[in-house]
PDB file of C-alpha atoms and ligand atoms in Angstrom:
ATOM      1  CA  MET A 125     -18.882  -3.166 -26.757  1.00 88.00           C
ATOM      2  CA  ASP A 126     -19.627  -1.250 -23.597  1.00 97.00           C
ATOM      3  CA  GLN A 127     -17.175  -0.715 -20.737  1.00 97.00           C
ATOM      4  CA  GLN A 128     -18.416  -3.722 -18.768  1.00 97.00           C
ATOM      5  CA  GLN A 129     -17.871  -6.033 -21.760  1.00 98.00           C
ATOM      6  CA  LEU A 130     -14.375  -4.614 -22.204  1.00 98.00           C
ATOM      7  CA  LYS A 131     -13.610  -5.384 -18.550  1.00 98.00           C
ATOM      8  CA  ILE A 132     -14.764  -8.975 -19.084  1.00 98.00           C
ATOM      9  CA  GLU A 133     -12.553  -9.291 -22.186  1.00 98.00           C
ATOM     10  CA  ALA A 134      -9.509  -8.041 -20.246  1.00 98.00           C
ATOM     11  CA  ALA A 135     -10.295 -10.473 -17.427  1.00 98.00           C
ATOM     12  CA  LYS A 136     -10.641 -13.411 -19.843  1.00 98.00           C
ATOM     13  CA  THR A 137      -7.246 -12.645 -21.378  1.00 98.00           C
ATOM     14  CA  ALA A 138      -5.624 -12.724 -17.940  1.00 98.00           C
ATOM     15  CA  LEU A 139      -6.713 -16.333 -17.352  1.00 98.00           C
ATOM     16  CA  LYS A 140      -3.622 -17.494 -19.252  1.00 98.00           C
ATOM     17  CA  TYR A 141      -1.472 -16.269 -16.357  1.00 98.00           C
ATOM     18  CA  ILE A 142      -2.958 -18.805 -13.928  1.00 96.00           C
ATOM     19  CA  GLN A 143      -0.321 -21.319 -12.918  1.00 92.00           C
ATOM     20  CA  ASP A 144      -1.296 -24.801 -11.740  1.00 96.00           C
ATOM     21  CA  ASP A 145      -0.965 -25.445  -8.013  1.00 97.00           C
ATOM     22  CA  GLU A 146       0.349 -21.956  -7.293  1.00 97.00           C
ATOM     23  CA  ILE A 147      -0.906 -19.131  -5.108  1.00 98.00           C
ATOM     24  CA  ILE A 148      -2.527 -16.316  -7.055  1.00 98.00           C
ATOM     25  CA  GLY A 149      -2.707 -12.676  -5.954  1.00 98.00           C
ATOM     26  CA  ILE A 150      -6.082 -11.009  -6.450  1.00 98.00           C
ATOM     27  CA  GLY A 151      -6.738  -7.268  -6.412  1.00 98.00           C
ATOM     28  CA  THR A 152      -9.902  -5.257  -5.966  1.00 98.00           C
ATOM     29  CA  GLY A 153     -12.476  -3.519  -8.127  1.00 98.00           C
ATOM     30  CA  SER A 154     -15.066  -4.119 -10.816  1.00 98.00           C
ATOM     31  CA  THR A 155     -12.546  -5.412 -13.379  1.00 98.00           C
ATOM     32  CA  VAL A 156     -11.092  -7.839 -10.860  1.00 98.00           C
ATOM     33  CA  ASN A 157     -14.626  -8.921  -9.984  1.00 98.00           C
ATOM     34  CA  CYS A 158     -14.999  -9.981 -13.636  1.00 98.00           C
ATOM     35  CA  PHE A 159     -11.788 -11.998 -13.259  1.00 98.00           C
ATOM     36  CA  ILE A 160     -12.925 -13.648 -10.014  1.00 98.00           C
ATOM     37  CA  ASP A 161     -16.235 -14.563 -11.658  1.00 98.00           C
ATOM     38  CA  LEU A 162     -14.284 -16.474 -14.319  1.00 98.00           C
ATOM     39  CA  LEU A 163     -12.234 -18.430 -11.774  1.00 97.00           C
ATOM     40  CA  GLU A 164     -14.731 -21.057 -10.673  1.00 96.00           C
ATOM     41  CA  PRO A 165     -13.689 -23.654 -13.313  1.00 96.00           C
ATOM     42  CA  TYR A 166     -10.054 -23.133 -12.238  1.00 95.00           C
ATOM     43  CA  LYS A 167     -10.602 -23.505  -8.497  1.00 94.00           C
ATOM     44  CA  ASN A 168      -9.115 -26.996  -8.288  1.00 95.00           C
ATOM     45  CA  ARG A 169      -6.016 -25.889 -10.164  1.00 96.00           C
ATOM     46  CA  ILE A 170      -5.316 -22.887  -7.946  1.00 97.00           C
ATOM     47  CA  LYS A 171      -3.525 -23.694  -4.668  1.00 97.00           C
ATOM     48  CA  ALA A 172      -4.973 -20.654  -2.866  1.00 98.00           C
ATOM     49  CA  ALA A 173      -5.389 -16.906  -3.254  1.00 98.00           C
ATOM     50  CA  VAL A 174      -4.076 -13.887  -1.393  1.00 98.00           C
ATOM     51  CA  SER A 175      -6.467 -10.988  -1.594  1.00 98.00           C
ATOM     52  CA  SER A 176      -6.161  -7.211  -1.367  1.00 98.00           C
ATOM     53  CA  SER A 177      -9.552  -6.557   0.241  1.00 98.00           C
ATOM     54  CA  GLU A 178     -12.315  -8.027   2.339  1.00 98.00           C
ATOM     55  CA  VAL A 179     -14.691  -7.638  -0.626  1.00 98.00           C
ATOM     56  CA  SER A 180     -12.478  -9.695  -2.953  1.00 98.00           C
ATOM     57  CA  THR A 181     -11.886 -12.240  -0.195  1.00 98.00           C
ATOM     58  CA  GLN A 182     -15.624 -12.798   0.204  1.00 98.00           C
ATOM     59  CA  ARG A 183     -16.110 -13.095  -3.560  1.00 98.00           C
ATOM     60  CA  LEU A 184     -13.297 -15.641  -3.841  1.00 98.00           C
ATOM     61  CA  LYS A 185     -14.592 -17.683  -0.922  1.00 98.00           C
ATOM     62  CA  SER A 186     -18.105 -17.683  -2.369  1.00 98.00           C
ATOM     63  CA  ILE A 187     -16.856 -19.675  -5.354  1.00 97.00           C
ATOM     64  CA  GLY A 188     -14.820 -22.050  -3.211  1.00 97.00           C
ATOM     65  CA  ILE A 189     -11.341 -20.576  -3.513  1.00 98.00           C
ATOM     66  CA  GLU A 190      -9.314 -20.658  -0.316  1.00 98.00           C
ATOM     67  CA  VAL A 191      -7.895 -17.286   0.720  1.00 98.00           C
ATOM     68  CA  ILE A 192      -4.762 -17.341   2.857  1.00 98.00           C
ATOM     69  CA  ASP A 193      -2.818 -14.736   4.785  1.00 98.00           C
ATOM     70  CA  LEU A 194       0.002 -13.225   2.727  1.00 98.00           C
ATOM     71  CA  ASN A 195       2.409 -14.114   5.540  1.00 98.00           C
ATOM     72  CA  ASP A 196       1.659 -17.774   4.896  1.00 98.00           C
ATOM     73  CA  ALA A 197       2.331 -17.556   1.154  1.00 98.00           C
ATOM     74  CA  ASP A 198       5.743 -18.939   0.224  1.00 95.00           C
ATOM     75  CA  SER A 199       5.532 -17.150  -3.136  1.00 97.00           C
ATOM     76  CA  VAL A 200       3.050 -15.234  -5.267  1.00 98.00           C
ATOM     77  CA  PRO A 201       4.020 -15.926  -8.894  1.00 98.00           C
ATOM     78  CA  VAL A 202       1.321 -13.673 -10.321  1.00 98.00           C
ATOM     79  CA  TYR A 203      -0.885 -10.830  -9.098  1.00 98.00           C
ATOM     80  CA  ILE A 204      -3.910  -9.757 -11.130  1.00 98.00           C
ATOM     81  CA  ASP A 205      -5.372  -6.312 -10.454  1.00 98.00           C
ATOM     82  CA  GLY A 206      -7.055  -3.387 -12.145  1.00 98.00           C
ATOM     83  CA  ALA A 207      -6.086   0.285 -12.208  1.00 98.00           C
ATOM     84  CA  ASP A 208      -7.642   3.712 -12.355  1.00 98.00           C
ATOM     85  CA  GLU A 209      -4.984   4.970 -14.787  1.00 98.00           C
ATOM     86  CA  SER A 210      -1.924   3.555 -16.530  1.00 98.00           C
ATOM     87  CA  ASN A 211       0.641   5.490 -18.519  1.00 98.00           C
ATOM     88  CA  THR A 212       2.786   4.003 -21.289  1.00 98.00           C
ATOM     89  CA  SER A 213       5.482   2.987 -18.751  1.00 98.00           C
ATOM     90  CA  LEU A 214       2.798   0.988 -16.905  1.00 98.00           C
ATOM     91  CA  GLU A 215       3.063   3.321 -13.924  1.00 98.00           C
ATOM     92  CA  LEU A 216      -0.370   3.321 -12.348  1.00 98.00           C
ATOM     93  CA  ILE A 217      -2.802   5.241 -10.221  1.00 98.00           C
ATOM     94  CA  LYS A 218      -4.751   2.815  -8.052  1.00 98.00           C
ATOM     95  CA  GLY A 219      -6.964   3.011  -5.017  1.00 98.00           C
ATOM     96  CA  GLY A 220     -10.272   4.181  -6.442  1.00 98.00           C
ATOM     97  CA  GLY A 221     -11.747   1.308  -4.433  1.00 97.00           C
ATOM     98  CA  GLY A 222      -9.682   2.254  -1.391  1.00 98.00           C
ATOM     99  CA  ALA A 223      -7.629  -0.947  -1.279  1.00 98.00           C
ATOM    100  CA  LEU A 224      -4.328   0.629  -2.349  1.00 98.00           C
ATOM    101  CA  THR A 225      -2.186  -0.303   0.651  1.00 98.00           C
ATOM    102  CA  ARG A 226      -2.915  -4.032   0.539  1.00 98.00           C
ATOM    103  CA  GLU A 227      -2.656  -3.876  -3.258  1.00 98.00           C
ATOM    104  CA  LYS A 228       0.782  -2.337  -2.954  1.00 98.00           C
ATOM    105  CA  ILE A 229       1.904  -4.983  -0.506  1.00 98.00           C
ATOM    106  CA  ILE A 230       0.804  -7.867  -2.718  1.00 98.00           C
ATOM    107  CA  ALA A 231       2.296  -6.193  -5.800  1.00 98.00           C
ATOM    108  CA  ALA A 232       5.594  -5.873  -3.911  1.00 98.00           C
ATOM    109  CA  VAL A 233       5.618  -9.576  -3.107  1.00 98.00           C
ATOM    110  CA  ALA A 234       4.413 -10.801  -6.499  1.00 98.00           C
ATOM    111  CA  GLU A 235       6.869 -11.980  -9.091  1.00 98.00           C
ATOM    112  CA  LYS A 236       4.606 -10.738 -11.891  1.00 98.00           C
ATOM    113  CA  PHE A 237       1.977  -7.995 -11.691  1.00 98.00           C
ATOM    114  CA  VAL A 238      -0.578  -8.189 -14.489  1.00 99.00           C
ATOM    115  CA  CYS A 239      -2.869  -5.194 -14.764  1.00 99.00           C
ATOM    116  CA  ILE A 240      -6.250  -5.616 -16.462  1.00 98.00           C
ATOM    117  CA  ALA A 241      -8.170  -2.612 -17.714  1.00 98.00           C
ATOM    118  CA  ASP A 242     -10.454  -1.198 -20.349  1.00 98.00           C
ATOM    119  CA  GLU A 243      -9.115   1.405 -22.757  1.00 98.00           C
ATOM    120  CA  SER A 244     -10.469   4.364 -20.761  1.00 98.00           C
ATOM    121  CA  LYS A 245      -7.694   3.779 -18.202  1.00 98.00           C
ATOM    122  CA  TYR A 246      -4.783   4.249 -20.620  1.00 98.00           C
ATOM    123  CA  VAL A 247      -3.504   7.840 -20.443  1.00 98.00           C
ATOM    124  CA  GLU A 248      -0.550   9.870 -21.595  1.00 97.00           C
ATOM    125  CA  THR A 249      -0.087  11.671 -18.262  1.00 97.00           C
ATOM    126  CA  LEU A 250      -1.224  10.388 -14.873  1.00 98.00           C
ATOM    127  CA  GLY A 251      -3.297  12.622 -12.639  1.00 97.00           C
ATOM    128  CA  GLN A 252      -6.638  13.169 -14.291  1.00 97.00           C
ATOM    129  CA  PHE A 253      -7.956  10.548 -11.851  1.00 98.00           C
ATOM    130  CA  PRO A 254      -7.608  11.921  -8.283  1.00 98.00           C
ATOM    131  CA  LEU A 255      -4.686  10.228  -6.541  1.00 98.00           C
ATOM    132  CA  PRO A 256      -5.850   8.291  -3.437  1.00 98.00           C
ATOM    133  CA  VAL A 257      -3.729   8.489  -0.294  1.00 98.00           C
ATOM    134  CA  GLU A 258      -4.450   6.283   2.731  1.00 98.00           C
ATOM    135  CA  VAL A 259      -3.905   8.227   5.933  1.00 98.00           C
ATOM    136  CA  LEU A 260      -4.084   7.490   9.657  1.00 98.00           C
ATOM    137  CA  PRO A 261      -7.249   9.283  10.857  1.00 98.00           C
ATOM    138  CA  MET A 262      -5.502  11.606  13.353  1.00 98.00           C
ATOM    139  CA  ALA A 263      -3.085  12.816  10.655  1.00 98.00           C
ATOM    140  CA  ARG A 264      -5.745  13.732   8.104  1.00 98.00           C
ATOM    141  CA  SER A 265      -5.500  17.549   8.368  1.00 98.00           C
ATOM    142  CA  HIS A 266      -1.718  17.536   8.634  1.00 98.00           C
ATOM    143  CA  VAL A 267      -1.349  15.358   5.543  1.00 98.00           C
ATOM    144  CA  ALA A 268      -3.851  17.517   3.654  1.00 98.00           C
ATOM    145  CA  ARG A 269      -1.849  20.666   4.428  1.00 98.00           C
ATOM    146  CA  GLU A 270       1.384  19.024   3.276  1.00 98.00           C
ATOM    147  CA  ILE A 271      -0.262  17.877   0.043  1.00 98.00           C
ATOM    148  CA  VAL A 272      -1.389  21.448  -0.672  1.00 97.00           C
ATOM    149  CA  LYS A 273       2.282  22.467  -0.394  1.00 97.00           C
ATOM    150  CA  LEU A 274       3.031  19.913  -3.141  1.00 96.00           C
ATOM    151  CA  GLY A 275       0.475  21.597  -5.397  1.00 96.00           C
ATOM    152  CA  GLY A 276      -2.383  19.146  -4.946  1.00 97.00           C
ATOM    153  CA  ASN A 277      -5.951  19.678  -3.889  1.00 98.00           C
ATOM    154  CA  PRO A 278      -6.802  16.974  -1.315  1.00 98.00           C
ATOM    155  CA  VAL A 279     -10.438  15.964  -0.822  1.00 98.00           C
ATOM    156  CA  TYR A 280     -11.448  13.822   2.152  1.00 98.00           C
ATOM    157  CA  ARG A 281     -13.366  10.715   1.012  1.00 98.00           C
ATOM    158  CA  ALA A 282     -16.233  11.252   3.438  1.00 97.00           C
ATOM    159  CA  GLY A 283     -17.957   8.225   4.923  1.00 97.00           C
ATOM    160  CA  PHE A 284     -15.279   5.805   3.757  1.00 98.00           C
ATOM    161  CA  THR A 285     -12.994   3.726   5.973  1.00 98.00           C
ATOM    162  CA  THR A 286     -10.384   1.373   4.558  1.00 98.00           C
ATOM    163  CA  ASP A 287     -10.050  -2.283   5.514  1.00 98.00           C
ATOM    164  CA  ASN A 288      -7.160  -1.081   7.706  1.00 98.00           C
ATOM    165  CA  ASN A 289      -9.447   1.381   9.560  1.00 98.00           C
ATOM    166  CA  ASN A 290      -7.853   4.430   7.972  1.00 98.00           C
ATOM    167  CA  VAL A 291      -9.213   7.266   5.819  1.00 98.00           C
ATOM    168  CA  ILE A 292      -8.562   8.340   2.234  1.00 98.00           C
ATOM    169  CA  LEU A 293      -7.613  11.724   0.805  1.00 98.00           C
ATOM    170  CA  ASP A 294      -8.130  11.948  -2.966  1.00 98.00           C
ATOM    171  CA  ILE A 295      -5.699  14.428  -4.499  1.00 98.00           C
ATOM    172  CA  HIS A 296      -7.134  16.439  -7.382  1.00 98.00           C
ATOM    173  CA  SER A 297      -5.378  18.835  -9.756  1.00 92.00           C
ATOM    174  CA  LEU A 298      -2.131  16.923 -10.146  1.00 92.00           C
ATOM    175  CA  GLU A 299      -0.278  16.551 -13.423  1.00 89.00           C
ATOM    176  CA  ILE A 300       2.111  13.719 -12.685  1.00 97.00           C
ATOM    177  CA  ASN A 301       5.172  13.838 -14.890  1.00 95.00           C
ATOM    178  CA  GLN A 302       7.623  12.396 -12.367  1.00 97.00           C
ATOM    179  CA  ALA A 303       5.632   9.612 -10.800  1.00 98.00           C
ATOM    180  CA  LYS A 304       8.458   7.982  -8.832  1.00 98.00           C
ATOM    181  CA  ALA A 305       9.540  11.267  -7.267  1.00 98.00           C
ATOM    182  CA  LEU A 306       5.981  12.172  -6.295  1.00 98.00           C
ATOM    183  CA  GLU A 307       5.323   8.703  -4.888  1.00 98.00           C
ATOM    184  CA  SER A 308       8.389   9.053  -2.652  1.00 98.00           C
ATOM    185  CA  LYS A 309       7.543  12.611  -1.580  1.00 98.00           C
ATOM    186  CA  ILE A 310       4.003  11.710  -0.516  1.00 98.00           C
ATOM    187  CA  ASN A 311       5.252   8.643   1.344  1.00 98.00           C
ATOM    188  CA  GLN A 312       7.526  10.898   3.381  1.00 98.00           C
ATOM    189  CA  ILE A 313       4.626  12.852   4.883  1.00 98.00           C
ATOM    190  CA  VAL A 314       4.114  11.645   8.446  1.00 98.00           C
ATOM    191  CA  GLY A 315       0.745   9.951   8.786  1.00 98.00           C
ATOM    192  CA  VAL A 316       0.605   8.633   5.227  1.00 98.00           C
ATOM    193  CA  VAL A 317       0.180   4.867   5.120  1.00 98.00           C
ATOM    194  CA  ALA A 318       0.508   4.518   1.352  1.00 98.00           C
ATOM    195  CA  ASN A 319      -0.356   6.410  -1.797  1.00 98.00           C
ATOM    196  CA  GLY A 320      -1.939   5.099  -4.971  1.00 98.00           C
ATOM    197  CA  LEU A 321       0.997   5.746  -7.275  1.00 98.00           C
ATOM    198  CA  PHE A 322       2.487   2.476  -8.463  1.00 99.00           C
ATOM    199  CA  ALA A 323       5.638   3.868 -10.065  1.00 98.00           C
ATOM    200  CA  HIS A 324       8.467   2.312  -8.053  1.00 98.00           C
ATOM    201  CA  ARG A 325       6.617  -0.963  -8.554  1.00 98.00           C
ATOM    202  CA  PRO A 326       4.710  -0.556 -11.849  1.00 98.00           C
ATOM    203  CA  ALA A 327       2.775  -3.313 -13.564  1.00 98.00           C
ATOM    204  CA  ASP A 328       4.847  -5.846 -15.496  1.00 98.00           C
ATOM    205  CA  HIS A 329       2.120  -6.419 -18.071  1.00 98.00           C
ATOM    206  CA  LEU A 330      -0.964  -4.485 -19.060  1.00 98.00           C
ATOM    207  CA  ILE A 331      -3.915  -6.195 -20.714  1.00 98.00           C
ATOM    208  CA  LEU A 332      -5.951  -3.422 -22.247  1.00 98.00           C
ATOM    209  CA  ALA A 333      -9.345  -4.202 -23.737  1.00 98.00           C
ATOM    210  CA  THR A 334     -10.217  -1.809 -26.557  1.00 98.00           C
ATOM    211  CA  LYS A 335     -13.095  -1.630 -29.003  1.00 97.00           C
ATOM    212  CA  ASN A 336     -10.611  -2.898 -31.611  1.00 97.00           C
ATOM    213  CA  GLY A 337      -9.544  -5.894 -29.544  1.00 98.00           C
ATOM    214  CA  ILE A 338      -7.086  -6.754 -26.808  1.00 98.00           C
ATOM    215  CA  LYS A 339      -3.774  -4.928 -26.644  1.00 98.00           C
ATOM    216  CA  GLU A 340      -0.975  -6.281 -24.472  1.00 98.00           C
ATOM    217  CA  TYR A 341       1.937  -4.227 -23.234  1.00 98.00           C
TER     218      TYR A 341
HETATM  219  C1  LIG B 298      -9.044  -0.503  -5.988  1.00 77.60           C
HETATM  220  C2  LIG B 298      -8.268  -0.290  -7.234  1.00 77.60           C
HETATM  221  C3  LIG B 298      -8.895  -0.733  -8.506  1.00 77.60           C
HETATM  222  O1  LIG B 298      -8.030  -1.598  -9.152  1.00 77.60           O
HETATM  223  C4  LIG B 298      -9.158   0.443  -9.370  1.00 77.60           C
HETATM  224  O2  LIG B 298      -9.948   1.369  -8.645  1.00 77.60           O
HETATM  225  C5  LIG B 298      -9.877   0.057 -10.658  1.00 77.60           C
HETATM  226  O3  LIG B 298     -11.162  -0.365 -10.356  1.00 77.60           O
HETATM  227  P1  LIG B 298     -12.199  -0.779 -11.470  1.00 77.60           P
HETATM  228  O4  LIG B 298     -11.722  -2.065 -12.054  1.00 77.60           O
HETATM  229  O5  LIG B 298     -13.492  -0.906 -10.719  1.00 77.60           O
HETATM  230  O6  LIG B 298     -12.257   0.336 -12.483  1.00 77.60           O
HETATM  231  O7  LIG B 298      -7.191   0.221  -7.251  1.00 77.60           O
HETATM  232  O8  LIG B 298      -8.413   0.051  -4.880  1.00 77.60           O
END
């Protein structure tokens, strides 16, 4: 099985979390795209979706699923999203697709956060994948300098603007052993909107597709 097939297997396994006549939270990325593509037969059972990006919103709408504003959602029983890395505590790095802030907001609201991923995402220590940080454009250099003080090597994601009209710094060279502490420290830098560490709000479940089958944590 190649990586794309593993993503589809993870997405298929997550279908069991769909609850009739409830709002579903939908993340962003190629693994989530596999999940959205499986949703068409369920569209009459799903009340509506809240979405973490314009791209996912368009994909959901194209198969006839209504997408509502999160402020209009009375509850979000389940949120399905991918990740760039997960450790064994289900602390995540997210934001490779640049949607981390809206992803964090939906994850905060959701009762259950189910992460879907192929086995390449499961790591012992977070940080091999550069940590994305969404930053207000005028604060970019200031935030970069502060990140260097924390031991990271920030790289501006050139030519990319988030759905919130901000920019992304990807932090290389981090070995993240204390994810919660680092998440808090980065959030304290003025100009940071959000960072891609999901440690204070980790996933509740991880569906990991491996060459030997699905593993659930
Ligand atoms: C987007 C994300 C994605 O969930 C993450 O980048 C994983 O994407 P993919 O499923 O394409 O590997 O956080 O901001």
